[in-house]
Amino acid sequence: NPGVLALWAEVLRQVPGSRLLLKCPALTDATVRESVSAALQALGIGAERVDLLGHTPTRQEHLALYARVDIALDTFPYNGTTTTCEALWMGVPVLSLMGKHHAGRVGASLLNAAGLADWLADSPDAFVAIARSRAGDIAALARLRQSLRGQLQSSPLCDAERFTRDLEARLLEAWKATLAG
């Protein structure tokens, strides 16, 4: 949407040498690619800084594209869910702008559970500042990328047993409250 593109364009302006890779099945269509490219150019981002990719034939090819990404920028007002988990699994930290409703807080939920609350922004200005700061510390970014899958695996986000115990406890509390009137 225009707000997402505007914010991402500001990140590109604030992070010298940065590039944007957008991947979406709709971008397989030349008309859609041209429209997105024109919108970014109108925001001052030249086509040479943008890679627009459409459908990939296999899941393996899709996941391999994460090797070309240093930082994933989350969408809004509806945050990514599967794409956020994929990025984290592939060692790519995700920067997310927290919204006010569930759809805009999925990123916050996932990043908090993964131990990455410092990748959450509460405003567009904070989003740009975090992007600029993280992109500017290549050594820290490289360390995080190397350890991210392990961090994710040991986090509550991937702890099905703990999740189940917590859910059971909450359901039991709700049942007891119902019985108590």
PDB file of C-alpha atoms in Angstrom:
ATOM      1  CA  ASN A   1       0.000   0.000   0.000  1.00  0.00           C
ATOM      2  CA  PRO A   2       1.151   3.603  -0.435  1.00  0.00           C
ATOM      3  CA  GLY A   3       1.953   4.046   3.272  1.00  0.00           C
ATOM      4  CA  VAL A   4       4.187   0.976   3.331  1.00  0.00           C
ATOM      5  CA  LEU A   5       6.016   2.057   0.178  1.00  0.00           C
ATOM      6  CA  ALA A   6       6.481   5.576   1.562  1.00  0.00           C
ATOM      7  CA  LEU A   7       7.979   4.272   4.808  1.00  0.00           C
ATOM      8  CA  TRP A   8      10.220   1.806   3.025  1.00  0.00           C
ATOM      9  CA  ALA A   9      11.347   4.570   0.656  1.00  0.00           C
ATOM     10  CA  GLU A  10      12.302   6.673   3.682  1.00  0.00           C
ATOM     11  CA  VAL A  11      14.356   3.756   5.008  1.00  0.00           C
ATOM     12  CA  LEU A  12      16.146   3.562   1.654  1.00  0.00           C
ATOM     13  CA  ARG A  13      16.841   7.301   1.750  1.00  0.00           C
ATOM     14  CA  GLN A  14      18.193   7.073   5.307  1.00  0.00           C
ATOM     15  CA  VAL A  15      20.348   3.986   4.721  1.00  0.00           C
ATOM     16  CA  PRO A  16      22.895   4.817   2.020  1.00  0.00           C
ATOM     17  CA  GLY A  17      23.616   1.977  -0.374  1.00  0.00           C
ATOM     18  CA  SER A  18      20.555   0.018   0.685  1.00  0.00           C
ATOM     19  CA  ARG A  19      18.372  -1.855  -1.751  1.00  0.00           C
ATOM     20  CA  LEU A  20      14.817  -3.150  -1.584  1.00  0.00           C
ATOM     21  CA  LEU A  21      13.810  -6.641  -2.657  1.00  0.00           C
ATOM     22  CA  LEU A  22      10.074  -7.161  -2.986  1.00  0.00           C
ATOM     23  CA  LYS A  23       8.742 -10.635  -3.710  1.00  0.00           C
ATOM     24  CA  CYS A  24       5.102 -11.350  -4.347  1.00  0.00           C
ATOM     25  CA  PRO A  25       3.311 -13.595  -6.848  1.00  0.00           C
ATOM     26  CA  ALA A  26       1.478 -10.523  -8.192  1.00  0.00           C
ATOM     27  CA  LEU A  27       4.848  -9.095  -9.251  1.00  0.00           C
ATOM     28  CA  THR A  28       5.032 -11.828 -11.894  1.00  0.00           C
ATOM     29  CA  ASP A  29       2.699  -9.551 -13.879  1.00  0.00           C
ATOM     30  CA  ALA A  30       4.597  -6.848 -15.796  1.00  0.00           C
ATOM     31  CA  THR A  31       1.846  -4.265 -15.238  1.00  0.00           C
ATOM     32  CA  VAL A  32       2.001  -4.736 -11.460  1.00  0.00           C
ATOM     33  CA  ARG A  33       5.826  -4.550 -11.495  1.00  0.00           C
ATOM     34  CA  GLU A  34       5.709  -1.331 -13.515  1.00  0.00           C
ATOM     35  CA  SER A  35       3.138   0.176 -11.156  1.00  0.00           C
ATOM     36  CA  VAL A  36       5.200  -0.614  -8.036  1.00  0.00           C
ATOM     37  CA  SER A  37       8.386   0.601  -9.709  1.00  0.00           C
ATOM     38  CA  ALA A  38       6.671   3.854 -10.755  1.00  0.00           C
ATOM     39  CA  ALA A  39       5.328   4.378  -7.228  1.00  0.00           C
ATOM     40  CA  LEU A  40       8.809   3.960  -5.735  1.00  0.00           C
ATOM     41  CA  GLN A  41      10.350   6.229  -8.361  1.00  0.00           C
ATOM     42  CA  ALA A  42       7.747   8.880  -7.502  1.00  0.00           C
ATOM     43  CA  LEU A  43       9.030   8.577  -3.913  1.00  0.00           C
ATOM     44  CA  GLY A  44      12.586   9.211  -5.118  1.00  0.00           C
ATOM     45  CA  ILE A  45      13.789   5.595  -5.207  1.00  0.00           C
ATOM     46  CA  GLY A  46      15.413   4.698  -8.507  1.00  0.00           C
ATOM     47  CA  ALA A  47      14.725   1.375 -10.184  1.00  0.00           C
ATOM     48  CA  GLU A  48      18.399   0.440  -9.783  1.00  0.00           C
ATOM     49  CA  ARG A  49      17.832   0.141  -6.014  1.00  0.00           C
ATOM     50  CA  VAL A  50      14.822  -2.170  -6.277  1.00  0.00           C
ATOM     51  CA  ASP A  51      14.438  -5.840  -7.199  1.00  0.00           C
ATOM     52  CA  LEU A  52      10.853  -6.853  -7.921  1.00  0.00           C
ATOM     53  CA  LEU A  53      10.407 -10.615  -7.969  1.00  0.00           C
ATOM     54  CA  GLY A  54       7.330 -12.658  -8.733  1.00  0.00           C
ATOM     55  CA  HIS A  55       6.506 -16.293  -8.191  1.00  0.00           C
ATOM     56  CA  THR A  56       9.290 -18.808  -7.568  1.00  0.00           C
ATOM     57  CA  PRO A  57       8.654 -22.367  -8.767  1.00  0.00           C
ATOM     58  CA  THR A  58       9.744 -24.147  -5.580  1.00  0.00           C
ATOM     59  CA  ARG A  59       9.714 -23.561  -1.840  1.00  0.00           C
ATOM     60  CA  GLN A  60      13.476 -24.151  -1.811  1.00  0.00           C
ATOM     61  CA  GLU A  61      14.025 -21.334  -4.329  1.00  0.00           C
ATOM     62  CA  HIS A  62      11.719 -19.084  -2.330  1.00  0.00           C
ATOM     63  CA  LEU A  63      13.607 -19.666   0.937  1.00  0.00           C
ATOM     64  CA  ALA A  64      16.982 -19.323  -0.801  1.00  0.00           C
ATOM     65  CA  LEU A  65      16.095 -15.705  -1.636  1.00  0.00           C
ATOM     66  CA  TYR A  66      16.446 -14.828   2.056  1.00  0.00           C
ATOM     67  CA  ALA A  67      20.224 -15.103   1.550  1.00  0.00           C
ATOM     68  CA  ARG A  68      19.908 -11.851  -0.440  1.00  0.00           C
ATOM     69  CA  VAL A  69      18.232 -10.028   2.474  1.00  0.00           C
ATOM     70  CA  ASP A  70      19.922  -8.434   5.484  1.00  0.00           C
ATOM     71  CA  ILE A  71      16.843  -7.002   7.209  1.00  0.00           C
ATOM     72  CA  ALA A  72      13.212  -7.760   6.432  1.00  0.00           C
ATOM     73  CA  LEU A  73      10.780  -4.844   6.609  1.00  0.00           C
ATOM     74  CA  ASP A  74       7.338  -5.847   7.823  1.00  0.00           C
ATOM     75  CA  THR A  75       4.147  -4.669   6.178  1.00  0.00           C
ATOM     76  CA  PHE A  76       1.305  -2.765   7.797  1.00  0.00           C
ATOM     77  CA  PRO A  77      -1.482  -2.293   8.710  1.00  0.00           C
ATOM     78  CA  TYR A  78      -1.441  -6.098   8.422  1.00  0.00           C
ATOM     79  CA  ASN A  79       1.875  -7.551   9.595  1.00  0.00           C
ATOM     80  CA  GLY A  80       3.415 -10.627   8.096  1.00  0.00           C
ATOM     81  CA  THR A  81       2.959 -13.940   9.843  1.00  0.00           C
ATOM     82  CA  THR A  82       4.343 -16.734   7.688  1.00  0.00           C
ATOM     83  CA  THR A  83       6.847 -14.407   6.037  1.00  0.00           C
ATOM     84  CA  THR A  84       8.028 -13.162   9.435  1.00  0.00           C
ATOM     85  CA  CYS A  85       8.567 -16.718  10.648  1.00  0.00           C
ATOM     86  CA  GLU A  86      10.284 -17.668   7.394  1.00  0.00           C
ATOM     87  CA  ALA A  87      12.624 -14.701   7.598  1.00  0.00           C
ATOM     88  CA  LEU A  88      13.566 -15.426  11.199  1.00  0.00           C
ATOM     89  CA  TRP A  89      14.088 -19.117  10.425  1.00  0.00           C
ATOM     90  CA  MET A  90      16.370 -18.161   7.540  1.00  0.00           C
ATOM     91  CA  GLY A  91      18.402 -15.875   9.809  1.00  0.00           C
ATOM     92  CA  VAL A  92      16.913 -12.562   8.704  1.00  0.00           C
ATOM     93  CA  PRO A  93      15.755 -10.191  11.456  1.00  0.00           C
ATOM     94  CA  VAL A  94      12.417  -8.487  10.861  1.00  0.00           C
ATOM     95  CA  LEU A  95      11.700  -4.841  11.627  1.00  0.00           C
ATOM     96  CA  SER A  96       8.029  -4.354  12.445  1.00  0.00           C
ATOM     97  CA  LEU A  97       5.840  -1.318  13.068  1.00  0.00           C
ATOM     98  CA  MET A  98       3.332  -2.037  15.831  1.00  0.00           C
ATOM     99  CA  GLY A  99      -0.264  -1.236  15.039  1.00  0.00           C
ATOM    100  CA  LYS A 100      -3.261  -0.780  17.308  1.00  0.00           C
ATOM    101  CA  HIS A 101      -5.217  -3.904  16.350  1.00  0.00           C
ATOM    102  CA  HIS A 102      -4.480  -7.619  16.133  1.00  0.00           C
ATOM    103  CA  ALA A 103      -3.546  -7.581  12.439  1.00  0.00           C
ATOM    104  CA  GLY A 104      -0.961  -4.881  13.118  1.00  0.00           C
ATOM    105  CA  ARG A 105       0.451  -6.525  16.234  1.00  0.00           C
ATOM    106  CA  VAL A 106       1.258  -9.971  14.866  1.00  0.00           C
ATOM    107  CA  GLY A 107       4.822  -8.836  14.239  1.00  0.00           C
ATOM    108  CA  ALA A 108       5.098  -7.663  17.847  1.00  0.00           C
ATOM    109  CA  SER A 109       3.781 -10.971  19.124  1.00  0.00           C
ATOM    110  CA  LEU A 110       6.197 -13.018  17.026  1.00  0.00           C
ATOM    111  CA  LEU A 111       9.231 -10.821  17.664  1.00  0.00           C
ATOM    112  CA  ASN A 112       8.584 -10.649  21.408  1.00  0.00           C
ATOM    113  CA  ALA A 113       8.269 -14.431  21.582  1.00  0.00           C
ATOM    114  CA  ALA A 114      11.495 -14.787  19.591  1.00  0.00           C
ATOM    115  CA  GLY A 115      13.383 -12.435  21.934  1.00  0.00           C
ATOM    116  CA  LEU A 116      13.597  -9.641  19.378  1.00  0.00           C
ATOM    117  CA  ALA A 117      11.515  -6.912  21.017  1.00  0.00           C
ATOM    118  CA  ASP A 118      14.224  -4.391  20.126  1.00  0.00           C
ATOM    119  CA  TRP A 119      13.225  -4.836  16.462  1.00  0.00           C
ATOM    120  CA  LEU A 120       9.786  -3.319  17.141  1.00  0.00           C
ATOM    121  CA  ALA A 121       8.959   0.267  16.296  1.00  0.00           C
ATOM    122  CA  ASP A 122       6.077   2.214  17.805  1.00  0.00           C
ATOM    123  CA  SER A 123       6.125   4.936  15.143  1.00  0.00           C
ATOM    124  CA  PRO A 124       7.278   5.428  11.562  1.00  0.00           C
ATOM    125  CA  ASP A 125      10.151   7.631  12.792  1.00  0.00           C
ATOM    126  CA  ALA A 126      11.265   4.880  15.180  1.00  0.00           C
ATOM    127  CA  PHE A 127      11.015   2.349  12.332  1.00  0.00           C
ATOM    128  CA  VAL A 128      13.406   4.414  10.203  1.00  0.00           C
ATOM    129  CA  ALA A 129      15.752   5.043  13.142  1.00  0.00           C
ATOM    130  CA  ILE A 130      15.952   1.338  13.995  1.00  0.00           C
ATOM    131  CA  ALA A 131      16.561   0.441  10.345  1.00  0.00           C
ATOM    132  CA  ARG A 132      19.316   3.045  10.069  1.00  0.00           C
ATOM    133  CA  SER A 133      20.955   1.928  13.319  1.00  0.00           C
ATOM    134  CA  ARG A 134      20.809  -1.812  12.624  1.00  0.00           C
ATOM    135  CA  ALA A 135      21.924  -1.497   9.015  1.00  0.00           C
ATOM    136  CA  GLY A 136      24.835   0.657  10.180  1.00  0.00           C
ATOM    137  CA  ASP A 137      26.221  -2.007  12.542  1.00  0.00           C
ATOM    138  CA  ILE A 138      27.259  -4.695  10.070  1.00  0.00           C
ATOM    139  CA  ALA A 139      29.186  -6.736  12.657  1.00  0.00           C
ATOM    140  CA  ALA A 140      26.225  -6.935  15.069  1.00  0.00           C
ATOM    141  CA  LEU A 141      23.872  -7.729  12.201  1.00  0.00           C
ATOM    142  CA  ALA A 142      26.162 -10.540  11.022  1.00  0.00           C
ATOM    143  CA  ARG A 143      26.329 -12.005  14.541  1.00  0.00           C
ATOM    144  CA  LEU A 144      22.565 -11.903  14.870  1.00  0.00           C
ATOM    145  CA  ARG A 145      22.080 -13.496  11.458  1.00  0.00           C
ATOM    146  CA  GLN A 146      24.426 -16.341  12.425  1.00  0.00           C
ATOM    147  CA  SER A 147      22.638 -17.039  15.710  1.00  0.00           C
ATOM    148  CA  LEU A 148      19.050 -16.235  14.806  1.00  0.00           C
ATOM    149  CA  ARG A 149      17.830 -19.716  13.905  1.00  0.00           C
ATOM    150  CA  GLY A 150      19.154 -21.138  17.175  1.00  0.00           C
ATOM    151  CA  GLN A 151      17.637 -18.238  19.100  1.00  0.00           C
ATOM    152  CA  LEU A 152      14.326 -18.870  17.387  1.00  0.00           C
ATOM    153  CA  GLN A 153      14.443 -22.611  18.072  1.00  0.00           C
ATOM    154  CA  SER A 154      15.034 -22.078  21.787  1.00  0.00           C
ATOM    155  CA  SER A 155      12.431 -19.316  22.116  1.00  0.00           C
ATOM    156  CA  PRO A 156       8.831 -19.637  23.334  1.00  0.00           C
ATOM    157  CA  LEU A 157       7.773 -19.189  19.709  1.00  0.00           C
ATOM    158  CA  CYS A 158       9.012 -22.697  18.906  1.00  0.00           C
ATOM    159  CA  ASP A 159       8.262 -24.339  22.247  1.00  0.00           C
ATOM    160  CA  ALA A 160       5.070 -26.267  21.487  1.00  0.00           C
ATOM    161  CA  GLU A 161       5.107 -28.108  24.814  1.00  0.00           C
ATOM    162  CA  ARG A 162       5.282 -24.869  26.815  1.00  0.00           C
ATOM    163  CA  PHE A 163       2.597 -23.272  24.650  1.00  0.00           C
ATOM    164  CA  THR A 164       0.314 -26.253  25.213  1.00  0.00           C
ATOM    165  CA  ARG A 165       0.857 -26.209  28.996  1.00  0.00           C
ATOM    166  CA  ASP A 166       0.152 -22.465  29.117  1.00  0.00           C
ATOM    167  CA  LEU A 167      -2.967 -22.841  26.975  1.00  0.00           C
ATOM    168  CA  GLU A 168      -4.232 -25.699  29.134  1.00  0.00           C
ATOM    169  CA  ALA A 169      -3.675 -23.617  32.283  1.00  0.00           C
ATOM    170  CA  ARG A 170      -5.583 -20.659  30.793  1.00  0.00           C
ATOM    171  CA  LEU A 171      -8.448 -22.896  29.689  1.00  0.00           C
ATOM    172  CA  LEU A 172      -8.610 -24.453  33.155  1.00  0.00           C
ATOM    173  CA  GLU A 173      -8.683 -20.959  34.732  1.00  0.00           C
ATOM    174  CA  ALA A 174     -11.506 -19.935  32.376  1.00  0.00           C
ATOM    175  CA  TRP A 175     -13.441 -23.123  33.161  1.00  0.00           C
ATOM    176  CA  LYS A 176     -13.062 -22.608  36.920  1.00  0.00           C
ATOM    177  CA  ALA A 177     -14.202 -18.986  36.559  1.00  0.00           C
ATOM    178  CA  THR A 178     -17.233 -20.150  34.595  1.00  0.00           C
ATOM    179  CA  LEU A 179     -18.130 -22.718  37.242  1.00  0.00           C
ATOM    180  CA  ALA A 180     -17.695 -20.137  39.987  1.00  0.00           C
ATOM    181  CA  GLY A 181     -20.303 -17.995  38.265  1.00  0.00           C
TER     182      GLY A 181
END
